[in-house]
Backbone as numpy.savetxt, mean C-alpha at the origin, in Angstrom:
# Nx Ny Nz CAx CAy CAz Cx Cy Cz
5.82 4.78 -11.65 6.18 3.83 -10.64 6.90 2.67 -11.30
7.93 2.22 -10.67 8.66 1.06 -11.18 7.82 -0.20 -10.99
7.93 -1.15 -11.90 7.11 -2.36 -11.79 7.36 -3.16 -10.52
8.56 -3.10 -9.97 8.81 -3.86 -8.75 8.19 -3.23 -7.50
7.63 -2.02 -7.61 6.93 -1.39 -6.49 5.43 -1.63 -6.53
4.95 -2.29 -7.56 3.51 -2.53 -7.69 3.00 -3.53 -6.65
3.73 -4.60 -6.42 3.30 -5.60 -5.43 3.24 -5.02 -4.02
4.25 -4.26 -3.56 4.09 -3.64 -2.23 2.93 -2.65 -2.16
2.61 -2.01 -3.26 1.47 -1.09 -3.26 0.16 -1.85 -3.12
0.01 -2.94 -3.86 -1.24 -3.70 -3.84 -1.40 -4.56 -2.60
-0.32 -5.19 -2.13 -0.42 -6.18 -1.06 0.28 -5.77 0.23
0.99 -4.67 0.22 1.75 -4.26 1.40 0.91 -3.51 2.42
1.40 -3.39 3.64 0.65 -2.74 4.70 0.76 -1.22 4.71
1.67 -0.64 3.93 1.94 0.79 4.01 0.98 1.64 3.19
0.39 1.07 2.17 -0.49 1.85 1.30 0.31 2.81 0.44
-0.40 3.70 -0.24 0.27 4.63 -1.16 1.08 5.67 -0.40
0.53 6.18 0.67 1.21 7.24 1.41 2.51 6.73 2.04
2.49 5.55 2.60 3.70 4.98 3.18 4.73 4.63 2.13
4.27 4.17 0.98 5.19 3.81 -0.08 5.87 5.04 -0.67
5.18 6.17 -0.71 5.81 7.40 -1.19 6.87 7.90 -0.21
6.70 7.61 1.08 7.74 7.99 2.05 8.96 7.10 1.95
8.74 5.80 1.70 9.85 4.85 1.62 10.58 4.97 0.29
9.84 5.06 -0.80 10.42 5.10 -2.15 10.14 6.46 -2.79
11.15 7.27 -3.00 10.90 8.61 -3.56 10.47 8.61 -5.03
10.66 7.50 -5.74 10.28 7.48 -7.15 8.82 7.06 -7.36
8.06 6.87 -6.28 6.64 6.55 -6.38 5.85 7.83 -6.15
5.11 8.24 -7.15 4.29 9.44 -7.04 3.14 9.33 -8.03
2.12 10.17 -7.84 0.96 10.17 -8.72 0.50 11.59 -8.97
-0.17 11.80 -10.08 -0.69 13.13 -10.40 -1.82 13.50 -9.44
-2.69 12.55 -9.12 -3.80 12.79 -8.20 -3.57 11.95 -6.94
-2.86 12.51 -5.97 -2.49 11.74 -4.78 -3.69 11.39 -3.91
-4.72 12.24 -3.87 -5.90 11.94 -3.07 -6.61 10.69 -3.59
-6.67 10.53 -4.89 -7.29 9.34 -5.47 -6.52 8.09 -5.09
-5.21 8.13 -5.18 -4.40 6.95 -4.87 -4.40 6.64 -3.38
-4.51 7.65 -2.53 -4.64 7.40 -1.08 -5.97 6.72 -0.78
-7.00 7.06 -1.53 -8.30 6.43 -1.33 -8.31 5.01 -1.86
-7.71 4.78 -3.02 -7.69 3.45 -3.62 -6.78 2.48 -2.88
-5.67 2.99 -2.34 -4.68 2.14 -1.69 -4.41 2.67 -0.28
-5.33 2.41 0.67 -5.15 2.91 2.03 -4.13 2.06 2.80
-3.73 2.58 3.92 -2.82 1.84 4.80 -3.60 0.73 5.48
-3.07 -0.48 5.50 -3.72 -1.62 6.15 -3.01 -1.90 7.46
-3.75 -1.88 8.55 -3.12 -2.05 9.85 -3.10 -3.49 10.33
-3.96 -4.36 9.80 -4.00 -5.74 10.25 -4.56 -6.62 9.15
-4.16 -7.87 9.19 -4.71 -8.86 8.29 -5.92 -9.48 8.99
-7.09 -9.27 8.45 -8.32 -9.71 9.11 -8.38 -11.22 9.23
-7.90 -11.95 8.23 -7.98 -13.40 8.26 -7.10 -14.03 9.34
-6.05 -13.34 9.77 -5.17 -13.94 10.76 -5.86 -14.11 12.12
-6.93 -13.37 12.38 -7.65 -13.53 13.63 -8.54 -14.76 13.62
-8.90 -15.28 12.46 -9.86 -16.35 12.37 -9.26 -17.70 11.99
-8.00 -17.72 11.56 -7.38 -18.96 11.16 -6.87 -19.74 12.38
-7.21 -21.02 12.48 -6.69 -21.81 13.62 -5.22 -22.13 13.40
-4.49 -22.20 14.46 -3.05 -22.52 14.37 -2.78 -23.95 14.70
């Protein structure tokens, strides 16, 4: 994986599976492990509790 794809993997909403669809150069030997470690995030939990 290129170093510039690490931040979207760690902090992005797509997770490992979405990142492999967007970027073809992102892959892993054990894809099940990486799907478990980096799941898709559908919402930011803190945004529901922060006052505007």
